[in-house]
PDB file of C-alpha atoms in Angstrom:
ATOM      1  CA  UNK U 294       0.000   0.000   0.000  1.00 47.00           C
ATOM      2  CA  UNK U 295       1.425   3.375  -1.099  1.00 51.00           C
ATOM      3  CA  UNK U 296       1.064   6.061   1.847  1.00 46.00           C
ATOM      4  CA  UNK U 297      -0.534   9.754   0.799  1.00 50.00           C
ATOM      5  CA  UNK U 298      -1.605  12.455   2.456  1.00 46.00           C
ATOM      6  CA  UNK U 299      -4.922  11.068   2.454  1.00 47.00           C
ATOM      7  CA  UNK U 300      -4.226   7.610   3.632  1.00 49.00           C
ATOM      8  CA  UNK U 301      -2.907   9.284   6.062  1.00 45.00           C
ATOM      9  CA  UNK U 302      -5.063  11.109   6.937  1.00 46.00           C
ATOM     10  CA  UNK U 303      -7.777   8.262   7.128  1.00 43.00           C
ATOM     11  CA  UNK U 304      -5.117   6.695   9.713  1.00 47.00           C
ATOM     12  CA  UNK U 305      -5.322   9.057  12.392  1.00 47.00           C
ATOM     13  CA  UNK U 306      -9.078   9.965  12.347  1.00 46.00           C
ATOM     14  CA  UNK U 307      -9.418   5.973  12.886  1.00 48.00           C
ATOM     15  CA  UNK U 308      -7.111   5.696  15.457  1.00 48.00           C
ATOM     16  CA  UNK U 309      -8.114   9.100  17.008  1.00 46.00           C
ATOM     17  CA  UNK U 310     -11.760   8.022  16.989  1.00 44.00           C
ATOM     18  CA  UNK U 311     -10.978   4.385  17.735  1.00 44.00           C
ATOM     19  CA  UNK U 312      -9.452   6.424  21.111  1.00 46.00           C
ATOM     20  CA  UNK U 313      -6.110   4.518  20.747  1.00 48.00           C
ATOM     21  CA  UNK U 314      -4.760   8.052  21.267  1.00 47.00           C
ATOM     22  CA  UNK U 315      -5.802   9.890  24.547  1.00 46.00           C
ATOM     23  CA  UNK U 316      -4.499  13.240  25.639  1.00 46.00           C
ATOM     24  CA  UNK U 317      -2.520  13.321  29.128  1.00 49.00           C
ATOM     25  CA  UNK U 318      -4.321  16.484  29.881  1.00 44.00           C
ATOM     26  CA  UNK U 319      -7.597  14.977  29.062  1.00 38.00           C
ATOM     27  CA  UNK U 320     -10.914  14.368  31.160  1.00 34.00           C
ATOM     28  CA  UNK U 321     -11.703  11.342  28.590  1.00 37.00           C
ATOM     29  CA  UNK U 322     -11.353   8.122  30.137  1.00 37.00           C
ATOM     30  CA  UNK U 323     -11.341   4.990  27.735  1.00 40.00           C
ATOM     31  CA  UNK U 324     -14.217   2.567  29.323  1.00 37.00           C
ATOM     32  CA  UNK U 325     -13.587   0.841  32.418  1.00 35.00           C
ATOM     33  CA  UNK U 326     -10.073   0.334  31.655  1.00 38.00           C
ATOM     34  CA  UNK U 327      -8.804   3.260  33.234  1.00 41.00           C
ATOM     35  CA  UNK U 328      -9.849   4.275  37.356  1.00 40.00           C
ATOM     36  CA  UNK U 329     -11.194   7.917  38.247  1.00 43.00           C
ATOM     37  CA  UNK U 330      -9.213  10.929  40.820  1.00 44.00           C
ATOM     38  CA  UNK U 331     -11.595   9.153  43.146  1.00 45.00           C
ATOM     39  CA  UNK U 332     -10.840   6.070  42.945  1.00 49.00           C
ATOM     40  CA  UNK U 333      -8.524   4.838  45.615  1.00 57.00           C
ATOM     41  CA  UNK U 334      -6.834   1.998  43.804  1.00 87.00           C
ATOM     42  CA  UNK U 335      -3.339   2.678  42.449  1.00 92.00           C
ATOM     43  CA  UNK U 336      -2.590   1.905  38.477  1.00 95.00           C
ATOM     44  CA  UNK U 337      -1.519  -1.987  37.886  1.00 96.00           C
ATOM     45  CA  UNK U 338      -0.347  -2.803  34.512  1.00 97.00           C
ATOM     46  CA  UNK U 339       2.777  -1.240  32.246  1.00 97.00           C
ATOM     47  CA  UNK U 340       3.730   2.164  30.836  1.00 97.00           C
ATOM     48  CA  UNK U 341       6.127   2.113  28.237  1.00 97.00           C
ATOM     49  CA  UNK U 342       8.573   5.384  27.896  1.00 97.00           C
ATOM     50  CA  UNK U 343       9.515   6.056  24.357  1.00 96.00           C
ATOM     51  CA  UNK U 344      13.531   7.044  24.480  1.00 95.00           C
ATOM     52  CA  UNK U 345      13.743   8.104  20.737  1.00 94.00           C
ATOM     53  CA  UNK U 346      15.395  11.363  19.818  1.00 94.00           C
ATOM     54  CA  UNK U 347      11.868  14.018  19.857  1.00 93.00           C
ATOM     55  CA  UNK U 348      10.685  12.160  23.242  1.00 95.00           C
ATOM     56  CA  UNK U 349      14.547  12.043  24.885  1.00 95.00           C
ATOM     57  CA  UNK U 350      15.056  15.671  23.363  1.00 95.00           C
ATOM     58  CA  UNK U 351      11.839  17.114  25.099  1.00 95.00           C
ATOM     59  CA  UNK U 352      12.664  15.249  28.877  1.00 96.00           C
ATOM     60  CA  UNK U 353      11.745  11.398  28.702  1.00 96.00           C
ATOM     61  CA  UNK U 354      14.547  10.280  30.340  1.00 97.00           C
ATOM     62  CA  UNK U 355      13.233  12.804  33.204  1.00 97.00           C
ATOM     63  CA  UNK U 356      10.071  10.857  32.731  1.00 97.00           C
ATOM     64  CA  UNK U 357      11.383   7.301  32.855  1.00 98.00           C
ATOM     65  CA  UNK U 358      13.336   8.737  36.282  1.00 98.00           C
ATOM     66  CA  UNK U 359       9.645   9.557  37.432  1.00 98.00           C
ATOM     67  CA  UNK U 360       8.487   6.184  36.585  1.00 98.00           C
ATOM     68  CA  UNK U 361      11.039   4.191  38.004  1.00 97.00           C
ATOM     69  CA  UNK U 362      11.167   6.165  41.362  1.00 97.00           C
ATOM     70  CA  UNK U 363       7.394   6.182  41.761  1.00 97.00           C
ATOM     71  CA  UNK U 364       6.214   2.922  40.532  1.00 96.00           C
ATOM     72  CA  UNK U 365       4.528   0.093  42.509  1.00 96.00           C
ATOM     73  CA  UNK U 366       5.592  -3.550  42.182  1.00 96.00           C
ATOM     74  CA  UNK U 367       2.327  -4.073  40.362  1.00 96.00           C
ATOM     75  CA  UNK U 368       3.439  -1.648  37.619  1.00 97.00           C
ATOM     76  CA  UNK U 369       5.977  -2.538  34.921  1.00 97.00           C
ATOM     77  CA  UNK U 370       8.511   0.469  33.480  1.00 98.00           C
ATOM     78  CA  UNK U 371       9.694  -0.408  30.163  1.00 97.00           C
ATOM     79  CA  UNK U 372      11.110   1.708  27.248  1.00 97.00           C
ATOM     80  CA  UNK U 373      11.253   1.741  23.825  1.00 94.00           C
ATOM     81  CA  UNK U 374      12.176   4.062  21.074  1.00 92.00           C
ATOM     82  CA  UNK U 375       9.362   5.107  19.983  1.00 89.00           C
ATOM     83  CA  UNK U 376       5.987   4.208  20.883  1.00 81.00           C
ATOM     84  CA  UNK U 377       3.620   5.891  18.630  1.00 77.00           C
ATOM     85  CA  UNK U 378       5.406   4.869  15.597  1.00 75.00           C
ATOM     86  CA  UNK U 379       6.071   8.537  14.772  1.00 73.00           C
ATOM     87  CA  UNK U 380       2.904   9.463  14.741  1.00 84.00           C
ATOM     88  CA  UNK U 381       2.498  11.501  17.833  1.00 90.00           C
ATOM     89  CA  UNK U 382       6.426  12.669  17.904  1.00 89.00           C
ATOM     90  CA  UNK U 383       5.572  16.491  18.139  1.00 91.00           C
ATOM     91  CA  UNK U 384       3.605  15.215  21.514  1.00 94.00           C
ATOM     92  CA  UNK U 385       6.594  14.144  23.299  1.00 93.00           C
ATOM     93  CA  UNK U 386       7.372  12.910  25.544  1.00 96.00           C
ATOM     94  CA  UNK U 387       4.815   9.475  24.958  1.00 96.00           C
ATOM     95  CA  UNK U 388       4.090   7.105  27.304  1.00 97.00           C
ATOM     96  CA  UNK U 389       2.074   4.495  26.324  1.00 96.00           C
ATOM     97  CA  UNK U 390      -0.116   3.331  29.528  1.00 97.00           C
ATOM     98  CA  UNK U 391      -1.532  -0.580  29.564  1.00 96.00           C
ATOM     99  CA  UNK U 392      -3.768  -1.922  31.967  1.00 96.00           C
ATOM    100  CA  UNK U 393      -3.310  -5.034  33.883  1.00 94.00           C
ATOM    101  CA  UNK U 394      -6.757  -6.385  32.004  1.00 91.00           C
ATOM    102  CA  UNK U 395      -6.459  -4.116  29.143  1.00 92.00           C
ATOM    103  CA  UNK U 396      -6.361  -5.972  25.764  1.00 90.00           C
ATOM    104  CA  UNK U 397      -4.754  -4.152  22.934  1.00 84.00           C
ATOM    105  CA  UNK U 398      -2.936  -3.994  20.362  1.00 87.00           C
ATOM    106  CA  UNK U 399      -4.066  -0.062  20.734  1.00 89.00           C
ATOM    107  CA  UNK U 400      -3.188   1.086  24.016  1.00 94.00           C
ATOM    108  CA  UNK U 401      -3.626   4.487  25.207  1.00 94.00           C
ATOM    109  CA  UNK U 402      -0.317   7.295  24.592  1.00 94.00           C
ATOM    110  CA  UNK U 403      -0.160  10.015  27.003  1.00 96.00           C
ATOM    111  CA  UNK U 404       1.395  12.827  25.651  1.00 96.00           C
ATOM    112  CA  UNK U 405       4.028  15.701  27.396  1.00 97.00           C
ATOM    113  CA  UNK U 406       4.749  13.393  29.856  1.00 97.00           C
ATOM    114  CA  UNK U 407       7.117  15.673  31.783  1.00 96.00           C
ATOM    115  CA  UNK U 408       6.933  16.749  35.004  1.00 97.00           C
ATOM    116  CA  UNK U 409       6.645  14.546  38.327  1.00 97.00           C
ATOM    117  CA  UNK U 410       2.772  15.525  38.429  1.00 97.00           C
ATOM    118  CA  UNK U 411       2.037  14.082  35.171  1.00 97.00           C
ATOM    119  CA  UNK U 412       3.657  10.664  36.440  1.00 97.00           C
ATOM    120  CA  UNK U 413       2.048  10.626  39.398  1.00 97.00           C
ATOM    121  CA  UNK U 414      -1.435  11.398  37.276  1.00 97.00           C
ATOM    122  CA  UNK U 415      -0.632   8.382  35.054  1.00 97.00           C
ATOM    123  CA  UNK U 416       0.086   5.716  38.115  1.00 97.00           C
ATOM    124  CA  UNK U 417      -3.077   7.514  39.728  1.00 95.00           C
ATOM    125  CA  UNK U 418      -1.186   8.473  43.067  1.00 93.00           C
ATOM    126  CA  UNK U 419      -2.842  11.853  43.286  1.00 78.00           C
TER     127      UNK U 419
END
């Protein structure tokens, strides 16, 4: 299949709509998958930090720091290069966030993933 604009383009309104993408900064919560502020259960599963050049270059390695410091033993910290297949680079830094019962192979990326607030949003500690 050649890529165009347009092909494109169809892409990311189906993965945008198909909510495989959801904004850090977001009140949207996918389904069931994902616990409220209110909740009082801590997030089980794995985030992945992407560690390619845009994400490293705009403070994942910060992020990762976050992750690792903060993290329960019921979450798993992994990294890869780049998690959103360069679709969401400008968004960096990406964390893609998967639930202990989540099924994918769409997972949820968080975007601007920076500061010790946002991590602590992400594991649900706040």
């Amino acid at each position: 299949m050649r890529f165009t604009l347009t092909n494109c383009t169809l892409l990311v309104m189906f993965l945008w709509t198909s909510q495989a993408f959801v904004p850090l900064h977001s009140n949207h919560h996918q389904g069931s998958r994902f616990t409220t502020a209110m909740d009082a259960e801590q997030f089980e599963g794995t985030v992945v930090v992407c560690t390619g050049p845009t994400c490293t270059r705009n403070g994942s390695k910060k992020a990762l720091s976050y992750f690792q410091e903060l993290s329960s033993p019921e979450v798993t910290v992994e990294t890869v290069k780049c998690v959103s297949e360069c679709a969401e680079c400008a968004l960096g830094p990406n964390v893609e966030v998967r639930a202990k019962e989540a099924k994918g192979p769409f997972y949820p990326i968080k975007n601007k993933v920076k500061s010790e607030e946002d991590v602590k949003q992400i594991l649900q500690l706040e």
